[in-house]
Coordinates of N, CA and C in Angstrom, one line a residue:
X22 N -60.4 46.0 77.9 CA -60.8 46.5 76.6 C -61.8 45.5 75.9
X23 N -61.6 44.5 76.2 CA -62.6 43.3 75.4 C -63.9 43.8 75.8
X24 N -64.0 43.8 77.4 CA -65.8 43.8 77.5 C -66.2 45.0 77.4
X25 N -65.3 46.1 77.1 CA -65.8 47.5 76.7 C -66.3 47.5 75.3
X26 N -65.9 46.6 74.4 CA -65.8 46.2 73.0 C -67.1 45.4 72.8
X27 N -67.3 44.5 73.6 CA -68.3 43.3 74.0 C -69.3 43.3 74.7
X28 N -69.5 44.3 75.4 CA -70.3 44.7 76.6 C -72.2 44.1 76.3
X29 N -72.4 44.4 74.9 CA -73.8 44.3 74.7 C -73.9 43.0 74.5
X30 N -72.7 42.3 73.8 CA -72.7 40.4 73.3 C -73.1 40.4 75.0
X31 N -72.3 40.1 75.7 CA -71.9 39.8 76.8 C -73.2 40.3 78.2
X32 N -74.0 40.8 78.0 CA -75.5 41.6 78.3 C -76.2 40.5 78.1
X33 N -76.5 40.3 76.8 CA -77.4 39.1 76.2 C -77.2 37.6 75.8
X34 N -75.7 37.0 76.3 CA -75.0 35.9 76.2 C -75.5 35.7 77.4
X35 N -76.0 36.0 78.4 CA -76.0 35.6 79.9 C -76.8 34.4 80.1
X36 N -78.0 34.6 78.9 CA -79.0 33.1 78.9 C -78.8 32.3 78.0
X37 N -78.7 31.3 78.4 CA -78.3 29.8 77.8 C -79.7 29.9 76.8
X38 N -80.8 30.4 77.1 CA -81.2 30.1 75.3 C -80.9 31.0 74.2
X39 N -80.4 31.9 75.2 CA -79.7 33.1 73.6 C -78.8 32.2 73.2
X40 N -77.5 32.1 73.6 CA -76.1 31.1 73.4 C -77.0 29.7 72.6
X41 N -78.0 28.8 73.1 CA -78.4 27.8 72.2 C -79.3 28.6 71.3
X42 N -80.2 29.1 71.3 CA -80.5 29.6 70.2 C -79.6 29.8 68.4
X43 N -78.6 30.9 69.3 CA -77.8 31.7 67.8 C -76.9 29.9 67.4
X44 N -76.3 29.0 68.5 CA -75.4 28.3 67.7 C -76.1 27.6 66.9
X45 N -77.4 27.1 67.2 CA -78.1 26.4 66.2 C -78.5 27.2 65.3
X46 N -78.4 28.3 64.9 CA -78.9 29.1 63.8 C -77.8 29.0 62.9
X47 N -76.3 29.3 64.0 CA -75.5 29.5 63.2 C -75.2 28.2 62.4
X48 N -75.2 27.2 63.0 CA -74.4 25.9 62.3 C -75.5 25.4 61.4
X49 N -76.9 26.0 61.3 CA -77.8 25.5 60.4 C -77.2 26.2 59.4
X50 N -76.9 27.2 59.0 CA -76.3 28.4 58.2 C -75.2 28.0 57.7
X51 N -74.3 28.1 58.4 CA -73.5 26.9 58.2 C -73.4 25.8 57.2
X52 N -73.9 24.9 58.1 CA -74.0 23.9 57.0 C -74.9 23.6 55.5
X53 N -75.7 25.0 55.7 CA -76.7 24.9 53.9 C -74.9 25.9 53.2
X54 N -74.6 26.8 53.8 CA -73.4 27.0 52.8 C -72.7 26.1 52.4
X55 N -72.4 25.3 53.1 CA -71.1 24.2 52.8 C -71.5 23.3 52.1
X56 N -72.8 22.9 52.1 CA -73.7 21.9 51.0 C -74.0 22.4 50.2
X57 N -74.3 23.8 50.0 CA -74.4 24.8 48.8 C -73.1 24.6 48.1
X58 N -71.9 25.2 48.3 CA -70.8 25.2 47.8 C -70.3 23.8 47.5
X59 N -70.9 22.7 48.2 CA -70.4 21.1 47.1 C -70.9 20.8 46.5
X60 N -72.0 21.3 46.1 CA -73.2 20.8 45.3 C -72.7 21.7 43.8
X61 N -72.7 22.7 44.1 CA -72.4 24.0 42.8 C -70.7 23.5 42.4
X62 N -69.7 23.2 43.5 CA -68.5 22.6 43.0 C -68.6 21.3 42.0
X63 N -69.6 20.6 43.0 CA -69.7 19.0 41.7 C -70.2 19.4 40.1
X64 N -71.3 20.5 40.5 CA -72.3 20.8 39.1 C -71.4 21.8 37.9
X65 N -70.2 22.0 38.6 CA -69.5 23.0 37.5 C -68.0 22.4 37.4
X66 N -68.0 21.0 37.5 CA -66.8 19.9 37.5 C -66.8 18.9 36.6
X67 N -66.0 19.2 34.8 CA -66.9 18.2 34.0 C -65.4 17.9 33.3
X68 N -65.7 16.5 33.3 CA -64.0 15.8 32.6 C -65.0 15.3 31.4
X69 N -64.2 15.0 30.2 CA -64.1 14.1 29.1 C -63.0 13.8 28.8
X70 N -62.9 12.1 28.4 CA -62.2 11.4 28.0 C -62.3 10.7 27.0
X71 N -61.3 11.9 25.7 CA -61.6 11.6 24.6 C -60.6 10.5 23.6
X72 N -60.4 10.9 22.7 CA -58.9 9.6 21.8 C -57.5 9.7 22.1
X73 N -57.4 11.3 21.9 CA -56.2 12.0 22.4 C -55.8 12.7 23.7
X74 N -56.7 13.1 24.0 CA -56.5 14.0 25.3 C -57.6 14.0 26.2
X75 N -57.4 14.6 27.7 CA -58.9 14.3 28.6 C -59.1 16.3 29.0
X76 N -60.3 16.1 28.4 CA -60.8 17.8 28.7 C -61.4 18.3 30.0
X77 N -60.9 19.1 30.5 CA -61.2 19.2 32.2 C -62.1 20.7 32.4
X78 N -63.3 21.0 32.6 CA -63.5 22.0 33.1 C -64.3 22.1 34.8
X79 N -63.7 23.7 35.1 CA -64.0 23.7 36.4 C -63.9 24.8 36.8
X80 N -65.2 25.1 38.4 CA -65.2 26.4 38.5 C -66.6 27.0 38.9
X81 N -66.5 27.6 39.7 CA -67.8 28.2 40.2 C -68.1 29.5 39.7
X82 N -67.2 30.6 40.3 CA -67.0 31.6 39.7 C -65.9 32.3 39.0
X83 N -64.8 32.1 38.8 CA -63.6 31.8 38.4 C -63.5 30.5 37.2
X84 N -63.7 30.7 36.3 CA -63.6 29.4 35.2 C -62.5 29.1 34.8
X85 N -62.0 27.9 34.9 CA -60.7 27.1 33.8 C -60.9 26.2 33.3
X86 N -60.0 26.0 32.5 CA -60.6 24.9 31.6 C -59.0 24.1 31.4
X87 N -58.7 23.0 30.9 CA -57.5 22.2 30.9 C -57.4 21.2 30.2
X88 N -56.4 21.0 29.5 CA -56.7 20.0 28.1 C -55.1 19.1 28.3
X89 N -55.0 17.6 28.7 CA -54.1 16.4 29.1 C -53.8 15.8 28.4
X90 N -52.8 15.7 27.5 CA -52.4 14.8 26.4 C -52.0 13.3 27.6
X91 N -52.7 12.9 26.9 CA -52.2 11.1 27.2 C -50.9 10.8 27.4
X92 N -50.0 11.0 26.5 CA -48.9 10.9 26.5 C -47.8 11.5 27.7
X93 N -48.3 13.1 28.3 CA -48.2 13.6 29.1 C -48.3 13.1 31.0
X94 N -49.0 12.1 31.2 CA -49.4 11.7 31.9 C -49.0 10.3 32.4
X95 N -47.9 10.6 33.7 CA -47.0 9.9 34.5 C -47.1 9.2 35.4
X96 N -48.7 9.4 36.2 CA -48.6 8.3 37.1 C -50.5 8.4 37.2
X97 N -51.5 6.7 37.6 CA -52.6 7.0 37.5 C -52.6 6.0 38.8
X98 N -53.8 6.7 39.7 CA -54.2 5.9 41.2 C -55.3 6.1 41.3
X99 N -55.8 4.9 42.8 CA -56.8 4.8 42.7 C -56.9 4.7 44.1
X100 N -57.6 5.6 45.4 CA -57.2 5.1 46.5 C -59.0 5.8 47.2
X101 N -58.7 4.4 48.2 CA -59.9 4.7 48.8 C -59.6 5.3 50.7
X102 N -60.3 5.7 51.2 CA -60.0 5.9 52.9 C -61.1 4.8 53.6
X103 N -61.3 4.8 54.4 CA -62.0 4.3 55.1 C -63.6 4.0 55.0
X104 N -63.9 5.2 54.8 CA -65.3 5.5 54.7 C -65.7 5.3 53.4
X105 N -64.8 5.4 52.3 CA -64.7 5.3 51.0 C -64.9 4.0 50.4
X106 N -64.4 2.7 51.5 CA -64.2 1.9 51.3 C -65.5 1.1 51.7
X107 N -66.6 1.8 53.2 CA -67.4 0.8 53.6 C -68.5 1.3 52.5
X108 N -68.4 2.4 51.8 CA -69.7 3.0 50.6 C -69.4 2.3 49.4
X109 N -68.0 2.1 49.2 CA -67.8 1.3 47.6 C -67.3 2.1 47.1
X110 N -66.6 3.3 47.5 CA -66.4 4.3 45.7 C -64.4 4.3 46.3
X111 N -64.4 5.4 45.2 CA -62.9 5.5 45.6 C -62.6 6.9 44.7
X112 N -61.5 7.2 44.5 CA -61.0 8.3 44.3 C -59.8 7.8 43.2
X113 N -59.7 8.9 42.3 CA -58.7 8.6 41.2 C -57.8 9.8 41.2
X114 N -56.7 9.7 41.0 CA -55.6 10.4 40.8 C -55.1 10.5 39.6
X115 N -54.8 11.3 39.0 CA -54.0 11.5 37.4 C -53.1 12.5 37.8
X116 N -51.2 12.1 37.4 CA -50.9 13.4 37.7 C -49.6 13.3 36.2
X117 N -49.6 14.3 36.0 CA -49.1 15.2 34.5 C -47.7 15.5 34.6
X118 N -47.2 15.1 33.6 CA -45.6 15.7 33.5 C -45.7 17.1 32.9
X119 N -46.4 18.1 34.3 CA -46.4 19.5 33.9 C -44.7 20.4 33.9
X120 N -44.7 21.7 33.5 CA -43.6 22.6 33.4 C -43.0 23.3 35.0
X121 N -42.3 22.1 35.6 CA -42.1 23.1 37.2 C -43.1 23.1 38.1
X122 N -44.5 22.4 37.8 CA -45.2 22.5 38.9 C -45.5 21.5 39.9
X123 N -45.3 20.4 39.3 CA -44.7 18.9 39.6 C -43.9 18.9 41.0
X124 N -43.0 19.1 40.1 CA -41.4 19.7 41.4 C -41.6 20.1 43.3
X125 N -42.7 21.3 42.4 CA -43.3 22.1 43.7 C -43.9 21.6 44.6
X126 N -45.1 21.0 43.5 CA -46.1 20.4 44.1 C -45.6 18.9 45.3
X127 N -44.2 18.5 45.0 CA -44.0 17.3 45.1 C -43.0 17.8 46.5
X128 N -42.3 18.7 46.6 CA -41.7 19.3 47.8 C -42.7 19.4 48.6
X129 N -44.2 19.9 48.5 CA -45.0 20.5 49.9 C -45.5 19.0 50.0
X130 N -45.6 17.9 49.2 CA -46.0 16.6 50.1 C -45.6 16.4 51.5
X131 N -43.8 16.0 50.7 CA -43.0 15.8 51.7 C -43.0 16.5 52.9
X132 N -43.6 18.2 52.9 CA -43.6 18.6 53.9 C -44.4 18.5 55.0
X133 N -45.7 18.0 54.1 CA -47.1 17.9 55.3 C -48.0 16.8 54.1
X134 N -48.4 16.3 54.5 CA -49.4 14.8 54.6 C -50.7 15.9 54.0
X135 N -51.0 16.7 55.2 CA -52.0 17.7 54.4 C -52.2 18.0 53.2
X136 N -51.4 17.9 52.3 CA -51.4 19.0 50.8 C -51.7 17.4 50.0
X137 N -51.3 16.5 50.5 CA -51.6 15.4 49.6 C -53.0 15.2 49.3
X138 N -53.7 15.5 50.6 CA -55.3 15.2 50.6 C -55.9 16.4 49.9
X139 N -55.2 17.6 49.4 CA -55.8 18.6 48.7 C -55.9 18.0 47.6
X140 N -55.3 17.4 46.7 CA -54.9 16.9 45.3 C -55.8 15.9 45.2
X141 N -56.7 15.1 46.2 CA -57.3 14.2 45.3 C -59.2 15.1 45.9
X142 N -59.1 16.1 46.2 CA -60.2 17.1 45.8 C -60.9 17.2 44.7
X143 N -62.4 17.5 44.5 CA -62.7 17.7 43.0 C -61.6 18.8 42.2
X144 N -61.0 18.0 41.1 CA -60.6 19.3 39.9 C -59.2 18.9 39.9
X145 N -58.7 20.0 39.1 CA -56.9 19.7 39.1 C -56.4 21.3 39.6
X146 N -55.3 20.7 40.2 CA -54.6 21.6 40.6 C -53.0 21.1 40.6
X147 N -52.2 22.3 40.1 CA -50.7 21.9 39.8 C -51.0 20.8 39.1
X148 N -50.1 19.9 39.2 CA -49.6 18.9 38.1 C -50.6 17.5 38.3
X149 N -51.9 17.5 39.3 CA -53.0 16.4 39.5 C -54.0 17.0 39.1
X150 N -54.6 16.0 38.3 CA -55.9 15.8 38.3 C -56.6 15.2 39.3
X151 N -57.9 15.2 40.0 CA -58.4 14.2 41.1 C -60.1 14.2 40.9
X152 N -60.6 12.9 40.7 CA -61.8 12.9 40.6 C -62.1 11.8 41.8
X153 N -62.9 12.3 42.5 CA -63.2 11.6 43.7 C -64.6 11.1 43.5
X154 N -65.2 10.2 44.5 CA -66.8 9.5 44.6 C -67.1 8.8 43.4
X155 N -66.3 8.5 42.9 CA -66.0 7.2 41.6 C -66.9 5.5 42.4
X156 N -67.8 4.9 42.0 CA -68.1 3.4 42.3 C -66.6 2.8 42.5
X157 N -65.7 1.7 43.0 CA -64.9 1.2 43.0 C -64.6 0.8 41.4
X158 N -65.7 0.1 41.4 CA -65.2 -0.7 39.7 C -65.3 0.4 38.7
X159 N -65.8 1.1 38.6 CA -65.6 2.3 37.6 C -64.5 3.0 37.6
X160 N -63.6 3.2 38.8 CA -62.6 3.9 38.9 C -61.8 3.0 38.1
X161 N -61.5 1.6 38.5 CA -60.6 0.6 38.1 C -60.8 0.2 36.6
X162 N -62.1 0.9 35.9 CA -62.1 0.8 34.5 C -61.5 2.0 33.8
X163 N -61.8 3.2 34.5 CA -61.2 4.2 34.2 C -60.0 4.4 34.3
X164 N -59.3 3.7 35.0 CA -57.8 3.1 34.9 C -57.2 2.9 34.1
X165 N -57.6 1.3 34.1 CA -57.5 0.9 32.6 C -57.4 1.5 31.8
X166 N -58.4 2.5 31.0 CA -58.8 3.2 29.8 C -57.7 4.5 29.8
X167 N -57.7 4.8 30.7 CA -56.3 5.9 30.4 C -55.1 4.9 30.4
X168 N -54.7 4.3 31.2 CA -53.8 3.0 31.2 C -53.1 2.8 29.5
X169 N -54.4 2.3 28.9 CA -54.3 1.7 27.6 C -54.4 3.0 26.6
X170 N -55.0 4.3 26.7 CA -54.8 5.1 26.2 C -53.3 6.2 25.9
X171 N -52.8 6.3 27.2 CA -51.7 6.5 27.4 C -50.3 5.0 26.3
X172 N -50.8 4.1 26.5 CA -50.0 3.5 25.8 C -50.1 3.4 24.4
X173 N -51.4 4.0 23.7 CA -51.7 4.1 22.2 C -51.3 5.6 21.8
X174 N -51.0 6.3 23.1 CA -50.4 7.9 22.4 C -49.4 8.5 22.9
X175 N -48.3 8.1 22.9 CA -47.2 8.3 23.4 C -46.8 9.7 22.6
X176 N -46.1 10.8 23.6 CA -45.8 11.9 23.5 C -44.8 11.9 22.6
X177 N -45.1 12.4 21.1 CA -43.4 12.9 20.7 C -42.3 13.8 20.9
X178 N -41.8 14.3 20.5 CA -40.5 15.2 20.6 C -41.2 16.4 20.2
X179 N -41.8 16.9 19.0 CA -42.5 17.8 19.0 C -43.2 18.4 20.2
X180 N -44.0 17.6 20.6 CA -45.0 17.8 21.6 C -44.4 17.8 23.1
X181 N -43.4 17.6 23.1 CA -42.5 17.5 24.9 C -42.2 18.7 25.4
X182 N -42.2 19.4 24.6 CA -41.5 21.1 24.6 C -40.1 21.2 24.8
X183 N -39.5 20.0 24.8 CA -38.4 20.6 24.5 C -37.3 20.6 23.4

């Protein structure tokens, strides 16, 4: 059933410059999407960090927007890989004492190594924030500054929800 299905691919696959031809077409194609879509991800990926809170918007076509009280915010990192390390930048992590998504989020680590590397991705998702391709020392000031921020605005009882 395949080559009854396939008969005409499989007709005109026979020469090696059809088969090189289309792969280099394809993977040129290919790769202007994928550079398309990081480029329009970075250009529609905008944090401020203001007195009280850090404003987060994000989104290509699908828009959200997300607003962090200082106070709310439990743990801050700074980690680089390999390659991150011989360019100089690094990656920052912020993650939030969100409502149950924390919890979630914190079970699928444990399950796979994979889901950790989704979270320091452009943007926030669940209970992280992640801003990646930071210079080294800008991340480490950016640290600091929520660091010291977080310690000038501590969450009260009002504001805890509970």
């Amino acid at each position: 059933s395949f080559c009854v299905l396939f008969w005409p691919l499989l007709l005109f696959a026979s020469s090696k410059k059809f088969i090189f031809s289309h792969s280099v077409t394809v993977f040129i194609i290919s790769a202007f999407l994928i550079y398309l879509y990081l480029m329009l991800t970075i250009k529609n990926y905008h944090y401020e960090f203001g007195e009280k809170l850090i404003s987060l918007k994000q989104g290509i076509i699908s828009k959200s927007e997300r607003t962090v009280m200082y106070g709310r915010i439990q743990n801050v990192c700074i980690s680089q890989g390999i390659i991150n390390r011989l360019l100089g930048l690094a990656s920052i992590s912020i993650e939030t004492a969100s409502e149950g998504a924390g919890a979630k989020f914190l079970a699928q680590d444990s399950q796979s190594k994979k889901n950790s590397a989704v979270a320091l991705l452009v943007g926030f998702r669940s209970n992280r924030i992640g801003i990646p391709g930071l210079l080294y020392e800008n991340a480490s000031e950016l640290k600091n500054l929520v660091m010291d921020r977080i310690k000038n605005n501590p969450i009260d009882d009002a504001q805890s929800g509970l």
